[in-house]
């Protein structure tokens, strides 16, 4: 596995640049820059999922196992933070009109694609002979249960769309109160998940999205402070880095520590992006096809495990990776056509 990590590092190094002394990248949270960063974590998520389908015990696998163990759920924190930031930017520009569009243009637009893939996983279970209860199948369509697909992140995403819609419909005239409402309702959702005895990984990174929304509101002040010169920037980077290490060392003992670790970790990445930049068409692709690449990757993995290819790990990973890229590309092209039909009148 470490060979694939080296390839990823090579991709990073090839497109890596650093701003000159006392200079920064003012567009560090532009869609182009966030796509590359999300692309890195999309690939790491793929490796983490692949890890679940075969035994990884070689000597060259140990560094990756250590990395995977430390990162844990933080491989999704940029997804959440950047989503929260982007949503808040849109709300600031389009105000209530954008909030009112969330149920259809955000929630439904994502859900129907998810539902299509859930049906694909249901068909896959029938093919390989896995039994599925009616309850399991029905709850799979909201992400509460799994049919072999990645589910918890989708459940959280759907819930957060509802949370954001409610918060900003209630506090439509004040963005700060709206974000405060998102924090409160997100906390209520976490309490509900704990009451339902859901695994901690369902919610130990969830606050990264409202933090991304808050960052959007505070960004002008943060930029003005940290981009004064390298001393201010490095001071912030060092403090956040120390907090990340502190909470990371204690994350396994407390969901609060894990949540704080997740927030500090993503803030550390964001501050780093102020000073550094990654240009890579390859990483951009993975960052622009997050949903399809994330959701589809388990289909070839399950199939190849069923066909007993997992006893050849490198063949398994390569075949799964290539198959996922091909399927994700085809799926997104098909969804572009369905989106054009379903959302045509609104776009006009």
Tab-separated table of C-alpha atoms in Angstrom:
chain	number	residue	atom	x	y	z
A	1	UNK	CA	0.000	0.000	0.000
A	2	UNK	CA	2.851	2.383	0.725
A	3	UNK	CA	3.652	2.395	-3.007
A	4	UNK	CA	0.270	3.980	-3.744
A	5	UNK	CA	0.875	6.563	-1.013
A	6	UNK	CA	4.193	7.459	-2.670
A	7	UNK	CA	2.360	7.951	-5.967
A	8	UNK	CA	-0.079	10.283	-4.215
A	9	UNK	CA	2.825	12.200	-2.654
A	10	UNK	CA	4.412	12.505	-6.094
A	11	UNK	CA	1.189	14.029	-7.439
A	12	UNK	CA	1.235	16.512	-4.586
A	13	UNK	CA	4.868	17.414	-5.064
A	14	UNK	CA	4.482	17.902	-8.822
A	15	UNK	CA	1.839	20.588	-8.392
A	16	UNK	CA	2.946	22.105	-5.079
A	17	UNK	CA	3.838	25.793	-4.824
A	18	UNK	CA	4.494	28.081	-1.876
A	19	UNK	CA	3.928	31.827	-1.742
A	20	UNK	CA	6.920	34.121	-1.287
A	21	UNK	CA	7.822	35.802	1.980
A	22	UNK	CA	4.891	37.764	3.429
A	23	UNK	CA	2.750	36.855	0.428
A	24	UNK	CA	-0.370	34.679	0.435
A	25	UNK	CA	-2.985	33.157	-1.847
A	26	UNK	CA	-6.122	35.306	-1.378
A	27	UNK	CA	-8.249	32.803	-3.323
A	28	UNK	CA	-7.199	29.862	-1.164
A	29	UNK	CA	-10.812	28.724	-0.703
A	30	UNK	CA	-11.822	29.047	-4.339
A	31	UNK	CA	-13.524	25.985	-5.894
A	32	UNK	CA	-10.376	25.268	-7.919
A	33	UNK	CA	-8.149	25.110	-4.833
A	34	UNK	CA	-10.603	23.195	-2.666
A	35	UNK	CA	-11.124	20.615	-5.447
A	36	UNK	CA	-7.438	19.655	-5.382
A	37	UNK	CA	-7.443	19.267	-1.595
A	38	UNK	CA	-10.648	17.237	-1.670
A	39	UNK	CA	-9.046	15.119	-4.388
A	40	UNK	CA	-6.252	14.141	-2.007
A	41	UNK	CA	-8.714	12.947	0.606
A	42	UNK	CA	-10.918	11.232	-1.982
A	43	UNK	CA	-7.970	9.015	-2.864
A	44	UNK	CA	-7.134	8.413	0.802
A	45	UNK	CA	-10.763	7.396	1.414
A	46	UNK	CA	-10.506	4.932	-1.465
A	47	UNK	CA	-7.403	3.371	0.097
A	48	UNK	CA	-9.121	3.231	3.493
A	49	UNK	CA	-12.158	1.458	2.039
A	50	UNK	CA	-9.992	-0.963	0.064
A	51	UNK	CA	-8.232	-1.818	3.327
A	52	UNK	CA	-11.510	-3.290	4.626
A	53	UNK	CA	-11.689	-5.990	1.949
A	54	UNK	CA	-8.397	-7.811	2.387
A	55	UNK	CA	-5.718	-8.525	4.959
A	56	UNK	CA	-2.938	-5.945	4.905
A	57	UNK	CA	-0.002	-7.245	6.929
A	58	UNK	CA	3.109	-6.727	4.810
A	59	UNK	CA	6.079	-4.798	6.178
A	60	UNK	CA	5.539	-2.038	3.604
A	61	UNK	CA	1.913	-1.738	4.696
A	62	UNK	CA	2.732	-0.707	8.262
A	63	UNK	CA	3.390	3.010	7.570
A	64	UNK	CA	0.038	3.265	5.814
A	65	UNK	CA	-1.731	1.413	8.629
A	66	UNK	CA	-0.263	3.944	11.096
A	67	UNK	CA	-1.349	6.866	8.876
A	68	UNK	CA	-4.845	5.440	8.455
A	69	UNK	CA	-5.174	4.887	12.187
A	70	UNK	CA	-4.196	8.468	12.990
A	71	UNK	CA	-6.335	10.147	10.327
A	72	UNK	CA	-9.404	8.023	11.035
A	73	UNK	CA	-12.562	9.940	10.143
A	74	UNK	CA	-10.709	13.170	9.373
A	75	UNK	CA	-10.433	12.116	5.739
A	76	UNK	CA	-13.924	13.616	5.276
A	77	UNK	CA	-13.438	16.874	7.185
A	78	UNK	CA	-12.521	18.961	4.138
A	79	UNK	CA	-15.699	17.746	2.411
A	80	UNK	CA	-17.761	19.024	5.336
A	81	UNK	CA	-15.869	22.269	5.921
A	82	UNK	CA	-15.728	23.311	2.267
A	83	UNK	CA	-19.418	22.428	1.846
A	84	UNK	CA	-20.323	24.579	4.827
A	85	UNK	CA	-18.168	27.429	3.542
A	86	UNK	CA	-19.665	27.224	0.052
A	87	UNK	CA	-23.235	27.088	1.345
A	88	UNK	CA	-22.684	30.141	3.510
A	89	UNK	CA	-21.090	32.046	0.638
A	90	UNK	CA	-24.188	31.322	-1.472
A	91	UNK	CA	-26.531	32.330	1.343
A	92	UNK	CA	-24.673	35.630	1.774
A	93	UNK	CA	-25.017	36.416	-1.924
A	94	UNK	CA	-28.521	35.114	-2.700
A	95	UNK	CA	-30.045	35.299	0.782
A	96	UNK	CA	-33.483	33.755	1.360
A	97	UNK	CA	-33.946	32.810	-2.294
A	98	UNK	CA	-31.019	30.412	-2.005
A	99	UNK	CA	-32.238	29.012	1.323
A	100	UNK	CA	-35.641	28.274	-0.209
A	101	UNK	CA	-33.925	26.406	-3.058
A	102	UNK	CA	-32.105	23.995	-0.697
A	103	UNK	CA	-34.858	21.327	-0.457
A	104	UNK	CA	-35.044	20.869	-4.218
A	105	UNK	CA	-31.716	22.031	-5.645
A	106	UNK	CA	-29.497	20.627	-2.890
A	107	UNK	CA	-31.356	17.926	-0.941
A	108	UNK	CA	-33.387	16.292	-3.719
A	109	UNK	CA	-30.670	16.762	-6.341
A	110	UNK	CA	-28.294	14.741	-4.194
A	111	UNK	CA	-30.864	12.275	-2.824
A	112	UNK	CA	-32.165	10.976	-6.148
A	113	UNK	CA	-28.613	10.163	-7.273
A	114	UNK	CA	-27.976	8.447	-3.975
A	115	UNK	CA	-31.227	6.469	-4.357
A	116	UNK	CA	-30.150	5.252	-7.802
A	117	UNK	CA	-26.894	3.941	-6.359
A	118	UNK	CA	-28.688	2.342	-3.405
A	119	UNK	CA	-30.750	0.401	-5.951
A	120	UNK	CA	-27.493	-0.651	-7.627
A	121	UNK	CA	-26.164	-1.960	-4.300
A	122	UNK	CA	-29.447	-3.779	-3.685
A	123	UNK	CA	-29.082	-5.502	-7.064
A	124	UNK	CA	-25.481	-6.332	-6.183
A	125	UNK	CA	-26.545	-7.960	-2.898
A	126	UNK	CA	-29.065	-10.096	-4.784
A	127	UNK	CA	-26.335	-11.118	-7.227
A	128	UNK	CA	-23.833	-12.202	-4.565
A	129	UNK	CA	-26.536	-13.847	-2.431
A	130	UNK	CA	-26.581	-11.546	0.623
A	131	UNK	CA	-29.889	-11.397	2.460
A	132	UNK	CA	-31.562	-8.013	2.935
A	133	UNK	CA	-34.440	-7.212	5.283
A	134	UNK	CA	-37.191	-4.780	4.279
A	135	UNK	CA	-36.195	-2.472	7.152
A	136	UNK	CA	-32.555	-2.506	6.061
A	137	UNK	CA	-33.511	-1.726	2.459
A	138	UNK	CA	-35.912	1.110	3.333
A	139	UNK	CA	-33.595	2.851	5.805
A	140	UNK	CA	-30.747	2.527	3.285
A	141	UNK	CA	-32.461	5.185	1.154
A	142	UNK	CA	-31.790	7.821	3.803
A	143	UNK	CA	-28.347	6.506	4.685
A	144	UNK	CA	-29.263	5.146	8.114
A	145	UNK	CA	-28.466	1.556	7.135
A	146	UNK	CA	-26.079	0.156	4.560
A	147	UNK	CA	-26.488	-2.342	1.738
A	148	UNK	CA	-22.728	-2.505	1.364
A	149	UNK	CA	-22.520	1.138	0.351
A	150	UNK	CA	-20.999	4.000	2.333
A	151	UNK	CA	-23.978	5.365	4.233
A	152	UNK	CA	-23.232	7.419	7.340
A	153	UNK	CA	-21.791	10.394	5.472
A	154	UNK	CA	-24.901	10.610	3.308
A	155	UNK	CA	-27.185	10.445	6.346
A	156	UNK	CA	-25.261	13.323	7.902
A	157	UNK	CA	-25.340	15.317	4.657
A	158	UNK	CA	-29.109	14.973	4.284
A	159	UNK	CA	-29.625	15.907	7.937
A	160	UNK	CA	-27.405	18.966	7.639
A	161	UNK	CA	-29.340	20.225	4.609
A	162	UNK	CA	-32.500	20.062	6.727
A	163	UNK	CA	-30.708	21.767	9.624
A	164	UNK	CA	-29.398	24.610	7.454
A	165	UNK	CA	-32.777	25.121	5.790
A	166	UNK	CA	-34.605	25.333	9.139
A	167	UNK	CA	-32.002	27.572	10.784
A	168	UNK	CA	-31.939	30.135	7.981
A	169	UNK	CA	-35.693	30.113	7.445
A	170	UNK	CA	-36.085	30.961	11.139
A	171	UNK	CA	-33.230	33.517	11.211
A	172	UNK	CA	-33.422	34.709	7.634
A	173	UNK	CA	-32.404	38.285	8.416
A	174	UNK	CA	-29.291	37.536	10.461
A	175	UNK	CA	-26.546	35.237	9.166
A	176	UNK	CA	-24.816	35.013	12.531
A	177	UNK	CA	-27.994	33.834	14.240
A	178	UNK	CA	-28.542	31.455	11.314
A	179	UNK	CA	-25.133	29.848	11.848
A	180	UNK	CA	-25.781	29.738	15.606
A	181	UNK	CA	-29.015	27.922	14.797
A	182	UNK	CA	-27.087	25.444	12.645
A	183	UNK	CA	-24.784	24.705	15.594
A	184	UNK	CA	-27.738	24.206	17.946
A	185	UNK	CA	-29.714	21.980	15.556
A	186	UNK	CA	-26.570	19.990	14.681
A	187	UNK	CA	-26.027	19.379	18.381
A	188	UNK	CA	-29.644	18.201	18.666
A	189	UNK	CA	-29.060	15.806	15.772
A	190	UNK	CA	-25.941	14.423	17.482
A	191	UNK	CA	-27.959	13.881	20.676
A	192	UNK	CA	-30.569	12.002	18.625
A	193	UNK	CA	-27.921	9.782	17.051
A	194	UNK	CA	-26.497	9.015	20.486
A	195	UNK	CA	-29.989	8.132	21.739
A	196	UNK	CA	-30.324	5.760	18.784
A	197	UNK	CA	-26.923	4.286	19.773
A	198	UNK	CA	-25.424	5.089	16.380
A	199	UNK	CA	-21.652	4.580	16.095
A	200	UNK	CA	-19.564	7.610	17.047
A	201	UNK	CA	-18.144	7.898	13.535
A	202	UNK	CA	-21.614	9.014	12.416
A	203	UNK	CA	-21.132	12.330	14.185
A	204	UNK	CA	-17.565	12.877	15.429
A	205	UNK	CA	-16.692	15.058	12.418
A	206	UNK	CA	-20.102	16.650	11.818
A	207	UNK	CA	-19.303	20.044	13.352
A	208	UNK	CA	-16.772	20.754	10.610
A	209	UNK	CA	-19.647	21.885	8.378
A	210	UNK	CA	-21.068	24.581	10.700
A	211	UNK	CA	-17.476	25.638	11.434
A	212	UNK	CA	-17.029	26.105	7.679
A	213	UNK	CA	-20.125	28.329	7.653
A	214	UNK	CA	-18.802	30.364	10.567
A	215	UNK	CA	-15.428	30.688	8.821
A	216	UNK	CA	-17.240	32.184	5.812
A	217	UNK	CA	-18.676	34.916	8.019
A	218	UNK	CA	-15.368	35.608	9.768
A	219	UNK	CA	-13.062	35.186	6.759
A	220	UNK	CA	-12.491	38.915	6.102
A	221	UNK	CA	-11.303	39.389	9.696
A	222	UNK	CA	-9.258	36.158	9.732
A	223	UNK	CA	-7.547	37.050	6.451
A	224	UNK	CA	-6.769	40.557	7.623
A	225	UNK	CA	-5.109	39.204	10.761
A	226	UNK	CA	-3.240	36.149	9.472
A	227	UNK	CA	-2.173	37.641	6.143
A	228	UNK	CA	-0.413	40.633	7.701
A	229	UNK	CA	2.891	38.823	7.423
A	230	UNK	CA	4.487	35.394	7.844
A	231	UNK	CA	4.901	35.856	11.598
A	232	UNK	CA	1.159	36.174	12.217
A	233	UNK	CA	0.470	33.305	9.823
A	234	UNK	CA	3.056	31.000	11.361
A	235	UNK	CA	1.854	31.841	14.881
A	236	UNK	CA	-1.673	30.767	13.979
A	237	UNK	CA	-0.413	27.669	12.200
A	238	UNK	CA	1.707	26.674	15.212
A	239	UNK	CA	-1.129	27.165	17.724
A	240	UNK	CA	-3.662	25.229	15.631
A	241	UNK	CA	-1.042	22.541	14.957
A	242	UNK	CA	-0.382	22.155	18.691
A	243	UNK	CA	-4.126	21.882	19.399
A	244	UNK	CA	-4.489	19.321	16.611
A	245	UNK	CA	-1.720	17.211	18.128
A	246	UNK	CA	-3.169	17.608	21.637
A	247	UNK	CA	-6.704	16.545	20.753
A	248	UNK	CA	-5.462	13.935	18.273
A	249	UNK	CA	-3.538	12.234	21.055
A	250	UNK	CA	-6.751	11.992	23.095
A	251	UNK	CA	-9.384	11.440	20.407
A	252	UNK	CA	-9.930	7.732	21.067
A	253	UNK	CA	-11.060	8.411	24.630
A	254	UNK	CA	-13.739	11.014	23.990
A	255	UNK	CA	-16.100	12.008	21.188
A	256	UNK	CA	-15.622	15.634	22.281
A	257	UNK	CA	-11.872	15.342	21.834
A	258	UNK	CA	-12.403	13.637	18.476
A	259	UNK	CA	-14.714	16.446	17.341
A	260	UNK	CA	-12.212	19.090	18.432
A	261	UNK	CA	-9.426	17.164	16.716
A	262	UNK	CA	-11.468	17.107	13.501
A	263	UNK	CA	-12.137	20.847	13.629
A	264	UNK	CA	-8.518	21.719	14.442
A	265	UNK	CA	-7.258	19.375	11.729
A	266	UNK	CA	-9.369	20.999	9.002
A	267	UNK	CA	-8.502	24.507	10.231
A	268	UNK	CA	-4.830	23.547	10.050
A	269	UNK	CA	-5.324	22.556	6.407
A	270	UNK	CA	-7.188	25.800	5.662
A	271	UNK	CA	-4.451	27.951	7.208
A	272	UNK	CA	-1.841	25.959	5.251
A	273	UNK	CA	-3.774	26.685	2.052
A	274	UNK	CA	-3.295	30.414	2.641
A	275	UNK	CA	0.418	29.961	2.031
A	276	UNK	CA	0.584	26.930	-0.257
A	277	UNK	CA	-1.163	25.794	-3.402
A	278	UNK	CA	-1.592	22.540	-5.319
A	279	UNK	CA	-2.191	22.503	-9.057
A	280	UNK	CA	-3.008	19.059	-10.398
A	281	UNK	CA	-5.536	18.150	-13.058
A	282	UNK	CA	-5.577	14.600	-11.679
A	283	UNK	CA	-6.432	15.696	-8.128
A	284	UNK	CA	-8.918	18.223	-9.527
A	285	UNK	CA	-10.794	15.379	-11.227
A	286	UNK	CA	-11.196	13.457	-7.989
A	287	UNK	CA	-12.218	16.624	-6.185
A	288	UNK	CA	-14.849	17.395	-8.815
A	289	UNK	CA	-16.298	13.874	-8.808
A	290	UNK	CA	-16.482	13.418	-5.034
A	291	UNK	CA	-19.945	11.921	-4.790
A	292	UNK	CA	-19.720	9.391	-7.614
A	293	UNK	CA	-16.168	8.287	-6.792
A	294	UNK	CA	-17.018	8.024	-3.090
A	295	UNK	CA	-20.285	6.148	-3.518
A	296	UNK	CA	-19.406	3.823	-6.393
A	297	UNK	CA	-16.012	2.541	-5.235
A	298	UNK	CA	-17.455	-0.206	-3.035
A	299	UNK	CA	-19.275	-1.794	-5.999
A	300	UNK	CA	-16.107	-3.073	-7.735
A	301	UNK	CA	-14.543	-3.808	-4.345
A	302	UNK	CA	-17.463	-6.062	-3.366
A	303	UNK	CA	-17.504	-7.719	-6.778
A	304	UNK	CA	-13.761	-8.370	-6.829
A	305	UNK	CA	-13.903	-9.766	-3.312
A	306	UNK	CA	-16.772	-12.028	-4.409
A	307	UNK	CA	-14.646	-13.147	-7.349
A	308	UNK	CA	-11.760	-13.814	-4.890
A	309	UNK	CA	-9.332	-11.283	-6.337
A	310	UNK	CA	-8.462	-9.937	-2.871
A	311	UNK	CA	-5.763	-12.594	-2.485
A	312	UNK	CA	-3.774	-10.462	-4.936
A	313	UNK	CA	-3.857	-7.075	-3.150
A	314	UNK	CA	-2.180	-4.898	-5.792
A	315	UNK	CA	-4.330	-6.334	-8.570
A	316	UNK	CA	-7.399	-5.833	-6.375
A	317	UNK	CA	-6.580	-2.177	-5.650
A	318	UNK	CA	-5.654	-1.319	-9.240
A	319	UNK	CA	-8.698	-3.040	-10.741
A	320	UNK	CA	-11.006	-1.460	-8.173
A	321	UNK	CA	-9.499	1.975	-8.755
A	322	UNK	CA	-9.750	1.827	-12.546
A	323	UNK	CA	-13.274	0.390	-12.427
A	324	UNK	CA	-14.379	3.127	-10.016
A	325	UNK	CA	-13.003	5.909	-12.216
A	326	UNK	CA	-14.737	4.463	-15.286
A	327	UNK	CA	-18.062	3.914	-13.492
A	328	UNK	CA	-17.946	7.335	-11.788
A	329	UNK	CA	-17.290	9.063	-15.120
A	330	UNK	CA	-20.173	7.246	-16.800
A	331	UNK	CA	-22.502	7.887	-13.853
A	332	UNK	CA	-21.753	11.615	-13.743
A	333	UNK	CA	-22.317	11.989	-17.487
A	334	UNK	CA	-25.668	10.267	-17.143
A	335	UNK	CA	-26.573	12.459	-14.154
A	336	UNK	CA	-25.733	15.592	-16.132
A	337	UNK	CA	-28.465	14.611	-18.585
A	338	UNK	CA	-31.010	13.837	-15.869
A	339	UNK	CA	-30.137	17.082	-14.057
A	340	UNK	CA	-30.751	18.997	-17.277
A	341	UNK	CA	-34.244	17.495	-17.440
A	342	UNK	CA	-35.165	17.792	-13.773
A	343	UNK	CA	-33.773	21.280	-13.198
A	344	UNK	CA	-34.189	22.767	-16.681
A	345	UNK	CA	-37.020	25.151	-15.878
A	346	UNK	CA	-35.277	26.533	-12.787
A	347	UNK	CA	-32.074	27.225	-14.715
A	348	UNK	CA	-33.991	29.111	-17.386
